[in-house]
Amino acid sequence: AVGKEPNSIVCDKNETVWVLCGGGYDQAETPSLWKISSSTLQTLQVFHFSQGVDYPSSLIINPAGDTLFFINKHVYSMPVNSSALPTAPIYSATSDVYYSLVYDDKHHTLWICNAKDYLHDGQVLEINHNGQLLRSFPTGKIPRKVLRIN
């Protein structure tokens, strides 16, 4: 069992499973990030976000399996050996709505799908691991995934 409304899951280089839980659409429970042993299925650690303020989503991991990335209004990076949630984002949103993250294995960059206000056209942004904006493109409404061909 994990927290309410699990929305994404990854496995790290140590074969540890990470599950990101939003806490429920009605914020019934504190959002949480669960670290679970894949061999014993025992919970190793639970990281708690702020209830009523945070709604984390879109957990992904780099190909080396040593760094987690997720959205919690902004984009955050977290080493898998960290003992606490990150306090500062690597990339900050203004009034935009970051909807999902995609990792580009070939170029080792992150793509952020920005739904903006859910009514108007959105955009995708490409950033590096340090949060430097590399480029952005306009999209249709509510972009969800990015497929890079080349």
Tab-separated table of N, CA and C in Angstrom:
chain	number	residue	atom	x	y	z
A	1	ALA	N	0.845	-1.192	0.000
A	1	ALA	CA	0.000	0.000	0.000
A	1	ALA	C	0.880	1.241	0.000
A	2	VAL	N	0.474	2.232	-0.776
A	2	VAL	CA	1.165	3.518	-0.819
A	2	VAL	C	0.138	4.615	-0.540
A	3	GLY	N	0.524	5.847	-0.729
A	3	GLY	CA	-0.377	6.968	-0.475
A	3	GLY	C	-1.515	7.051	-1.476
A	4	LYS	N	-2.408	7.975	-1.216
A	4	LYS	CA	-3.590	8.178	-2.057
A	4	LYS	C	-3.198	8.765	-3.409
A	5	GLU	N	-3.849	8.298	-4.443
A	5	GLU	CA	-3.686	8.730	-5.826
A	5	GLU	C	-2.246	8.643	-6.336
A	6	PRO	N	-1.690	7.424	-6.403
A	6	PRO	CA	-0.374	7.280	-7.029
A	6	PRO	C	-0.479	7.665	-8.505
A	7	ASN	N	0.469	8.474	-8.979
A	7	ASN	CA	0.378	8.954	-10.357
A	7	ASN	C	1.579	8.606	-11.213
A	8	SER	N	2.682	8.165	-10.637
A	8	SER	CA	3.842	7.770	-11.417
A	8	SER	C	4.763	6.880	-10.592
A	9	ILE	N	5.517	6.029	-11.321
A	9	ILE	CA	6.377	5.051	-10.676
A	9	ILE	C	7.639	4.867	-11.514
A	10	VAL	N	8.796	4.766	-10.846
A	10	VAL	CA	10.066	4.504	-11.519
A	10	VAL	C	10.886	3.538	-10.668
A	11	CYS	N	11.922	2.983	-11.271
A	11	CYS	CA	12.854	2.099	-10.565
A	11	CYS	C	14.253	2.679	-10.737
A	12	ASP	N	15.023	2.777	-9.648
A	12	ASP	CA	16.352	3.389	-9.722
A	12	ASP	C	17.452	2.355	-9.957
A	13	LYS	N	18.688	2.802	-9.970
A	13	LYS	CA	19.854	1.955	-10.250
A	13	LYS	C	20.040	0.855	-9.203
A	14	ASN	N	19.475	1.033	-8.024
A	14	ASN	CA	19.570	0.044	-6.949
A	14	ASN	C	18.378	-0.903	-6.936
A	15	GLU	N	17.546	-0.813	-7.974
A	15	GLU	CA	16.308	-1.578	-8.094
A	15	GLU	C	15.329	-1.246	-6.965
A	16	THR	N	15.402	-0.010	-6.519
A	16	THR	CA	14.447	0.522	-5.557
A	16	THR	C	13.312	1.152	-6.342
A	17	VAL	N	12.092	0.923	-5.911
A	17	VAL	CA	10.911	1.458	-6.582
A	17	VAL	C	10.509	2.763	-5.908
A	18	TRP	N	10.180	3.757	-6.726
A	18	TRP	CA	9.725	5.051	-6.245
A	18	TRP	C	8.312	5.291	-6.761
A	19	VAL	N	7.397	5.655	-5.865
A	19	VAL	CA	6.008	5.919	-6.239
A	19	VAL	C	5.632	7.311	-5.747
A	20	LEU	N	5.151	8.140	-6.678
A	20	LEU	CA	4.737	9.496	-6.337
A	20	LEU	C	3.218	9.532	-6.216
A	21	CYS	N	2.728	10.017	-5.086
A	21	CYS	CA	1.289	10.035	-4.797
A	21	CYS	C	0.819	11.479	-4.593
A	22	GLY	N	-0.244	11.848	-5.292
A	22	GLY	CA	-0.752	13.215	-5.244
A	22	GLY	C	-1.591	13.546	-4.028
A	23	GLY	N	-2.037	12.551	-3.298
A	23	GLY	CA	-2.833	12.799	-2.092
A	23	GLY	C	-4.325	12.848	-2.329
A	24	GLY	N	-4.751	12.707	-3.585
A	24	GLY	CA	-6.178	12.733	-3.906
A	24	GLY	C	-6.585	14.060	-4.496
A	25	TYR	N	-7.535	14.012	-5.418
A	25	TYR	CA	-7.991	15.245	-6.079
A	25	TYR	C	-8.573	16.240	-5.078
A	26	ASP	N	-9.089	15.728	-3.968
A	26	ASP	CA	-9.693	16.586	-2.949
A	26	ASP	C	-8.726	16.877	-1.795
A	27	GLN	N	-7.437	16.509	-2.012
A	27	GLN	CA	-6.400	16.725	-1.001
A	27	GLN	C	-6.744	16.032	0.317
A	28	ALA	N	-7.343	14.857	0.215
A	28	ALA	CA	-7.749	14.098	1.397
A	28	ALA	C	-6.560	13.621	2.225
A	29	GLU	N	-5.416	13.491	1.583
A	29	GLU	CA	-4.227	12.965	2.251
A	29	GLU	C	-3.018	13.798	1.839
A	30	THR	N	-2.007	13.822	2.666
A	30	THR	CA	-0.779	14.533	2.339
A	30	THR	C	-0.103	13.873	1.140
A	31	PRO	N	0.263	14.635	0.098
A	31	PRO	CA	0.999	14.061	-1.024
A	31	PRO	C	2.315	13.467	-0.532
A	32	SER	N	2.785	12.420	-1.206
A	32	SER	CA	3.960	11.712	-0.704
A	32	SER	C	4.756	11.047	-1.822
A	33	LEU	N	6.025	10.806	-1.534
A	33	LEU	CA	6.928	10.072	-2.405
A	33	LEU	C	7.418	8.869	-1.616
A	34	TRP	N	7.156	7.668	-2.150
A	34	TRP	CA	7.470	6.432	-1.462
A	34	TRP	C	8.695	5.762	-2.066
A	35	LYS	N	9.607	5.314	-1.201
A	35	LYS	CA	10.801	4.576	-1.593
A	35	LYS	C	10.615	3.147	-1.081
A	36	ILE	N	10.567	2.183	-2.005
A	36	ILE	CA	10.186	0.806	-1.659
A	36	ILE	C	11.222	-0.187	-2.172
A	37	SER	N	11.587	-1.148	-1.348
A	37	SER	CA	12.493	-2.219	-1.765
A	37	SER	C	11.773	-3.120	-2.768
A	38	SER	N	12.384	-3.330	-3.929
A	38	SER	CA	11.751	-4.198	-4.928
A	38	SER	C	11.846	-5.671	-4.551
A	39	SER	N	12.799	-6.026	-3.713
A	39	SER	CA	12.946	-7.437	-3.331
A	39	SER	C	12.042	-7.837	-2.170
A	40	THR	N	11.836	-6.941	-1.201
A	40	THR	CA	11.020	-7.279	-0.033
A	40	THR	C	9.653	-6.595	-0.041
A	41	LEU	N	9.491	-5.592	-0.904
A	41	LEU	CA	8.282	-4.761	-0.968
A	41	LEU	C	8.038	-3.965	0.312
A	42	GLN	N	9.068	-3.820	1.112
A	42	GLN	CA	8.974	-3.033	2.339
A	42	GLN	C	9.234	-1.555	2.025
A	43	THR	N	8.502	-0.702	2.695
A	43	THR	CA	8.707	0.739	2.550
A	43	THR	C	10.006	1.116	3.246
A	44	LEU	N	10.904	1.736	2.506
A	44	LEU	CA	12.184	2.159	3.064
A	44	LEU	C	12.106	3.576	3.622
A	45	GLN	N	11.324	4.427	2.943
A	45	GLN	CA	11.185	5.814	3.382
A	45	GLN	C	9.968	6.429	2.707
A	46	VAL	N	9.330	7.338	3.400
A	46	VAL	CA	8.227	8.116	2.830
A	46	VAL	C	8.569	9.585	3.007
A	47	PHE	N	8.539	10.320	1.899
A	47	PHE	CA	8.783	11.759	1.906
A	47	PHE	C	7.424	12.436	1.798
A	48	HIS	N	7.120	13.348	2.721
A	48	HIS	CA	5.823	14.024	2.724
A	48	HIS	C	5.942	15.445	2.199
A	49	PHE	N	5.014	15.809	1.331
A	49	PHE	CA	4.896	17.168	0.822
A	49	PHE	C	3.941	17.926	1.745
A	50	SER	N	3.620	19.159	1.415
A	50	SER	CA	2.692	19.954	2.219
A	50	SER	C	1.260	19.738	1.744
A	51	GLN	N	0.402	19.322	2.648
A	51	GLN	CA	-1.003	19.098	2.305
A	51	GLN	C	-1.698	20.422	2.047
A	52	GLY	N	-2.531	20.444	1.017
A	52	GLY	CA	-3.278	21.637	0.666
A	52	GLY	C	-2.491	22.640	-0.160
A	53	VAL	N	-1.178	22.424	-0.288
A	53	VAL	CA	-0.322	23.339	-1.043
A	53	VAL	C	0.292	22.630	-2.249
A	54	ASP	N	0.784	21.421	-2.023
A	54	ASP	CA	1.513	20.679	-3.045
A	54	ASP	C	0.631	19.668	-3.755
A	55	TYR	N	0.939	19.453	-5.037
A	55	TYR	CA	0.317	18.380	-5.802
A	55	TYR	C	1.353	17.867	-6.798
A	56	PRO	N	2.285	17.023	-6.312
A	56	PRO	CA	3.369	16.547	-7.168
A	56	PRO	C	2.875	15.541	-8.204
A	57	SER	N	3.560	15.532	-9.366
A	57	SER	CA	3.201	14.609	-10.442
A	57	SER	C	4.393	14.375	-11.358
A	58	SER	N	4.208	13.478	-12.308
A	58	SER	CA	5.140	13.237	-13.407
A	58	SER	C	6.547	12.861	-12.950
A	59	LEU	N	6.644	11.886	-12.072
A	59	LEU	CA	7.939	11.390	-11.618
A	59	LEU	C	8.637	10.652	-12.754
A	60	ILE	N	9.890	11.034	-13.047
A	60	ILE	CA	10.716	10.338	-14.034
A	60	ILE	C	12.108	10.169	-13.450
A	61	ILE	N	12.946	9.394	-14.122
A	61	ILE	CA	14.314	9.163	-13.654
A	61	ILE	C	15.254	9.222	-14.842
A	62	ASN	N	16.488	9.640	-14.605
A	62	ASN	CA	17.473	9.687	-15.687
A	62	ASN	C	17.934	8.264	-16.025
A	63	PRO	N	18.559	8.055	-17.193
A	63	PRO	CA	18.974	6.708	-17.598
A	63	PRO	C	19.978	6.051	-16.653
A	64	ALA	N	20.790	6.836	-15.967
A	64	ALA	CA	21.745	6.273	-15.004
A	64	ALA	C	21.036	5.743	-13.766
A	65	GLY	N	19.786	6.135	-13.567
A	65	GLY	CA	19.008	5.662	-12.436
A	65	GLY	C	19.399	6.274	-11.111
A	66	ASP	N	20.065	7.430	-11.149
A	66	ASP	CA	20.521	8.031	-9.893
A	66	ASP	C	19.872	9.368	-9.549
A	67	THR	N	19.028	9.883	-10.450
A	67	THR	CA	18.400	11.175	-10.191
A	67	THR	C	16.929	11.151	-10.600
A	68	LEU	N	16.071	11.522	-9.660
A	68	LEU	CA	14.641	11.641	-9.907
A	68	LEU	C	14.326	13.068	-10.333
A	69	PHE	N	13.286	13.210	-11.151
A	69	PHE	CA	12.762	14.517	-11.526
A	69	PHE	C	11.250	14.449	-11.370
A	70	PHE	N	10.635	15.532	-10.925
A	70	PHE	CA	9.179	15.565	-10.810
A	70	PHE	C	8.703	17.003	-10.865
A	71	ILE	N	7.403	17.134	-11.081
A	71	ILE	CA	6.762	18.445	-11.090
A	71	ILE	C	6.002	18.622	-9.783
A	72	ASN	N	6.166	19.785	-9.190
A	72	ASN	CA	5.334	20.225	-8.074
A	72	ASN	C	5.184	21.732	-8.255
A	73	LYS	N	4.381	22.097	-9.214
A	73	LYS	CA	4.254	23.429	-9.796
A	73	LYS	C	5.520	23.776	-10.582
A	74	HIS	N	6.681	23.623	-9.998
A	74	HIS	CA	7.972	23.829	-10.641
A	74	HIS	C	8.580	22.452	-10.925
A	75	VAL	N	9.772	22.425	-11.513
A	75	VAL	CA	10.468	21.165	-11.792
A	75	VAL	C	11.570	20.988	-10.756
A	76	TYR	N	11.593	19.811	-10.143
A	76	TYR	CA	12.567	19.492	-9.104
A	76	TYR	C	13.428	18.307	-9.511
A	77	SER	N	14.627	18.278	-8.965
A	77	SER	CA	15.586	17.195	-9.157
A	77	SER	C	15.954	16.661	-7.778
A	78	MET	N	16.098	15.326	-7.679
A	78	MET	CA	16.402	14.734	-6.370
A	78	MET	C	17.272	13.490	-6.552
A	79	PRO	N	18.482	13.468	-5.986
A	79	PRO	CA	19.298	12.249	-6.041
A	79	PRO	C	18.590	11.109	-5.307
A	80	VAL	N	18.737	9.888	-5.805
A	80	VAL	CA	18.044	8.757	-5.173
A	80	VAL	C	18.576	8.455	-3.774
A	81	ASN	N	19.750	8.957	-3.432
A	81	ASN	CA	20.292	8.738	-2.087
A	81	ASN	C	19.987	9.890	-1.134
A	82	SER	N	19.122	10.797	-1.540
A	82	SER	CA	18.768	11.943	-0.712
A	82	SER	C	17.936	11.503	0.494
A	83	SER	N	18.113	12.215	1.600
A	83	SER	CA	17.347	11.906	2.807
A	83	SER	C	16.173	12.874	3.004
A	84	ALA	N	16.008	13.824	2.070
A	84	ALA	CA	14.923	14.798	2.178
A	84	ALA	C	14.501	15.253	0.789
A	85	LEU	N	13.288	15.765	0.704
A	85	LEU	CA	12.817	16.338	-0.547
A	85	LEU	C	13.630	17.589	-0.869
A	86	PRO	N	13.805	17.896	-2.151
A	86	PRO	CA	14.529	19.128	-2.497
A	86	PRO	C	13.733	20.360	-2.084
A	87	THR	N	14.434	21.401	-1.718
A	87	THR	CA	13.773	22.628	-1.284
A	87	THR	C	13.719	23.684	-2.383
A	88	ALA	N	14.606	23.574	-3.368
A	88	ALA	CA	14.642	24.559	-4.454
A	88	ALA	C	14.444	23.854	-5.796
A	89	PRO	N	13.613	24.421	-6.658
A	89	PRO	CA	13.409	23.818	-7.979
A	89	PRO	C	14.613	24.051	-8.892
A	90	ILE	N	14.747	23.202	-9.912
A	90	ILE	CA	15.768	23.458	-10.919
A	90	ILE	C	15.217	24.349	-12.033
A	91	TYR	N	13.881	24.373	-12.176
A	91	TYR	CA	13.253	25.256	-13.159
A	91	TYR	C	11.919	25.719	-12.594
A	92	SER	N	11.685	27.019	-12.610
A	92	SER	CA	10.489	27.579	-11.984
A	92	SER	C	9.444	28.009	-13.001
A	93	ALA	N	8.208	27.752	-12.647
A	93	ALA	CA	7.075	28.219	-13.439
A	93	ALA	C	6.710	29.620	-12.995
A	94	THR	N	6.136	30.374	-13.889
A	94	THR	CA	5.593	31.668	-13.500
A	94	THR	C	4.125	31.411	-13.178
A	95	SER	N	3.255	31.741	-14.079
A	95	SER	CA	1.834	31.428	-13.872
A	95	SER	C	1.426	30.225	-14.718
A	96	ASP	N	2.400	29.560	-15.312
A	96	ASP	CA	2.120	28.424	-16.182
A	96	ASP	C	1.785	27.170	-15.386
A	97	VAL	N	1.253	26.166	-16.087
A	97	VAL	CA	0.895	24.886	-15.472
A	97	VAL	C	1.714	23.795	-16.134
A	98	TYR	N	2.733	23.323	-15.435
A	98	TYR	CA	3.545	22.241	-15.965
A	98	TYR	C	2.778	20.944	-15.786
A	99	TYR	N	2.550	20.274	-16.906
A	99	TYR	CA	1.637	19.138	-16.942
A	99	TYR	C	2.350	17.796	-16.908
A	100	SER	N	3.487	17.692	-17.593
A	100	SER	CA	4.240	16.434	-17.565
A	100	SER	C	5.688	16.667	-17.953
A	101	LEU	N	6.530	15.698	-17.594
A	101	LEU	CA	7.957	15.707	-17.905
A	101	LEU	C	8.296	14.505	-18.760
A	102	VAL	N	9.242	14.685	-19.661
A	102	VAL	CA	9.753	13.588	-20.484
A	102	VAL	C	11.270	13.708	-20.494
A	103	TYR	N	11.971	12.574	-20.323
A	103	TYR	CA	13.434	12.590	-20.351
A	103	TYR	C	13.898	12.205	-21.744
A	104	ASP	N	14.782	12.997	-22.333
A	104	ASP	CA	15.365	12.721	-23.643
A	104	ASP	C	16.683	11.987	-23.418
A	105	ASP	N	16.661	10.648	-23.590
A	105	ASP	CA	17.844	9.826	-23.350
A	105	ASP	C	19.013	10.186	-24.264
A	106	LYS	N	18.709	10.539	-25.500
A	106	LYS	CA	19.763	10.818	-26.480
A	106	LYS	C	20.541	12.089	-26.131
A	107	HIS	N	19.838	13.132	-25.707
A	107	HIS	CA	20.479	14.413	-25.443
A	107	HIS	C	20.599	14.743	-23.956
A	108	HIS	N	20.095	13.861	-23.104
A	108	HIS	CA	20.173	14.036	-21.644
A	108	HIS	C	19.582	15.373	-21.202
A	109	THR	N	18.397	15.630	-21.727
A	109	THR	CA	17.665	16.842	-21.365
A	109	THR	C	16.259	16.465	-20.927
A	110	LEU	N	15.583	17.425	-20.345
A	110	LEU	CA	14.195	17.246	-19.915
A	110	LEU	C	13.290	18.089	-20.792
A	111	TRP	N	12.145	17.529	-21.141
A	111	TRP	CA	11.115	18.271	-21.854
A	111	TRP	C	9.959	18.486	-20.887
A	112	ILE	N	9.525	19.730	-20.764
A	112	ILE	CA	8.404	20.090	-19.904
A	112	ILE	C	7.209	20.393	-20.798
A	113	CYS	N	6.111	19.717	-20.550
A	113	CYS	CA	4.862	20.020	-21.252
A	113	CYS	C	4.104	21.048	-20.424
A	114	ASN	N	3.896	22.211	-21.000
A	114	ASN	CA	3.277	23.339	-20.307
A	114	ASN	C	1.857	23.526	-20.842
A	115	ALA	N	0.868	23.220	-20.029
A	115	ALA	CA	-0.538	23.347	-20.434
A	115	ALA	C	-1.036	24.788	-20.342
A	116	LYS	N	-0.192	25.668	-19.841
A	116	LYS	CA	-0.556	27.077	-19.628
A	116	LYS	C	-1.821	27.174	-18.773
A	117	ASP	N	-2.964	27.548	-19.357
A	117	ASP	CA	-4.195	27.704	-18.586
A	117	ASP	C	-5.260	26.665	-18.950
A	118	TYR	N	-4.887	25.636	-19.691
A	118	TYR	CA	-5.779	24.560	-20.143
A	118	TYR	C	-6.799	25.021	-21.184
A	119	LEU	N	-6.834	26.301	-21.526
A	119	LEU	CA	-7.795	26.820	-22.497
A	119	LEU	C	-7.120	27.238	-23.799
A	120	HIS	N	-5.909	27.762	-23.681
A	120	HIS	CA	-5.176	28.252	-24.844
A	120	HIS	C	-4.081	27.258	-25.224
A	121	ASP	N	-3.474	27.475	-26.377
A	121	ASP	CA	-2.389	26.612	-26.801
A	121	ASP	C	-1.281	26.604	-25.760
A	122	GLY	N	-0.594	25.469	-25.664
A	122	GLY	CA	0.480	25.315	-24.699
A	122	GLY	C	1.841	25.430	-25.361
A	123	GLN	N	2.831	24.843	-24.703
A	123	GLN	CA	4.180	24.828	-25.241
A	123	GLN	C	4.957	23.690	-24.603
A	124	VAL	N	6.066	23.327	-25.236
A	124	VAL	CA	7.023	22.419	-24.620
A	124	VAL	C	8.337	23.171	-24.482
A	125	LEU	N	9.027	22.900	-23.382
A	125	LEU	CA	10.300	23.545	-23.113
A	125	LEU	C	11.349	22.461	-22.930
A	126	GLU	N	12.538	22.686	-23.437
A	126	GLU	CA	13.640	21.759	-23.222
A	126	GLU	C	14.629	22.424	-22.287
A	127	ILE	N	14.980	21.721	-21.186
A	127	ILE	CA	15.950	22.239	-20.222
A	127	ILE	C	17.033	21.200	-19.985
A	128	ASN	N	18.184	21.654	-19.513
A	128	ASN	CA	19.221	20.705	-19.117
A	128	ASN	C	19.056	20.366	-17.633
A	129	HIS	N	19.940	19.539	-17.099
A	129	HIS	CA	19.838	19.093	-15.699
A	129	HIS	C	19.960	20.227	-14.698
A	130	ASN	N	20.594	21.315	-15.112
A	130	ASN	CA	20.758	22.464	-14.216
A	130	ASN	C	19.591	23.430	-14.302
A	131	GLY	N	18.616	23.117	-15.162
A	131	GLY	CA	17.456	23.976	-15.292
A	131	GLY	C	17.616	25.108	-16.281
A	132	GLN	N	18.655	25.056	-17.095
A	132	GLN	CA	18.851	26.090	-18.116
A	132	GLN	C	17.924	25.812	-19.288
A	133	LEU	N	17.135	26.811	-19.676
A	133	LEU	CA	16.242	26.677	-20.811
A	133	LEU	C	17.058	26.626	-22.090
A	134	LEU	N	16.870	25.563	-22.871
A	134	LEU	CA	17.590	25.402	-24.127
A	134	LEU	C	16.766	25.882	-25.313
A	135	ARG	N	15.461	25.569	-25.284
A	135	ARG	CA	14.550	26.036	-26.335
A	135	ARG	C	13.116	25.717	-25.943
A	136	SER	N	12.192	26.325	-26.682
A	136	SER	CA	10.777	26.059	-26.450
A	136	SER	C	10.033	26.108	-27.777
A	137	PHE	N	8.890	25.419	-27.814
A	137	PHE	CA	8.073	25.348	-29.018
A	137	PHE	C	6.611	25.506	-28.648
A	138	PRO	N	5.820	26.172	-29.505
A	138	PRO	CA	4.381	26.230	-29.265
A	138	PRO	C	3.740	24.892	-29.603
A	139	THR	N	2.631	24.590	-28.944
A	139	THR	CA	1.885	23.345	-29.198
A	139	THR	C	0.398	23.680	-29.264
A	140	GLY	N	-0.387	22.652	-29.428
A	140	GLY	CA	-1.828	22.789	-29.278
A	140	GLY	C	-2.173	22.801	-27.804
A	141	LYS	N	-3.434	22.609	-27.512
A	141	LYS	CA	-3.897	22.648	-26.124
A	141	LYS	C	-3.428	21.429	-25.335
A	142	ILE	N	-3.034	21.649	-24.129
A	142	ILE	CA	-2.677	20.660	-23.115
A	142	ILE	C	-1.710	19.580	-23.649
A	143	PRO	N	-0.465	19.973	-23.974
A	143	PRO	CA	0.508	18.964	-24.404
A	143	PRO	C	0.798	17.983	-23.276
A	144	ARG	N	0.946	16.706	-23.609
A	144	ARG	CA	1.115	15.671	-22.588
A	144	ARG	C	2.416	14.892	-22.752
A	145	LYS	N	2.797	14.602	-23.993
A	145	LYS	CA	3.991	13.797	-24.265
A	145	LYS	C	4.834	14.462	-25.340
A	146	VAL	N	6.112	14.109	-25.383
A	146	VAL	CA	7.019	14.609	-26.397
A	146	VAL	C	7.690	13.415	-27.051
A	147	LEU	N	7.728	13.408	-28.364
A	147	LEU	CA	8.434	12.377	-29.117
A	147	LEU	C	9.461	13.074	-29.977
A	148	ARG	N	10.708	12.766	-29.762
A	148	ARG	CA	11.785	13.397	-30.528
A	148	ARG	C	12.228	12.424	-31.613
A	149	ILE	N	12.241	12.891	-32.848
A	149	ILE	CA	12.656	12.054	-33.970
A	149	ILE	C	13.885	12.694	-34.614
A	150	ASN	N	15.016	12.005	-34.553
A	150	ASN	CA	16.261	12.359	-35.249
A	150	ASN	C	17.430	11.671	-34.616
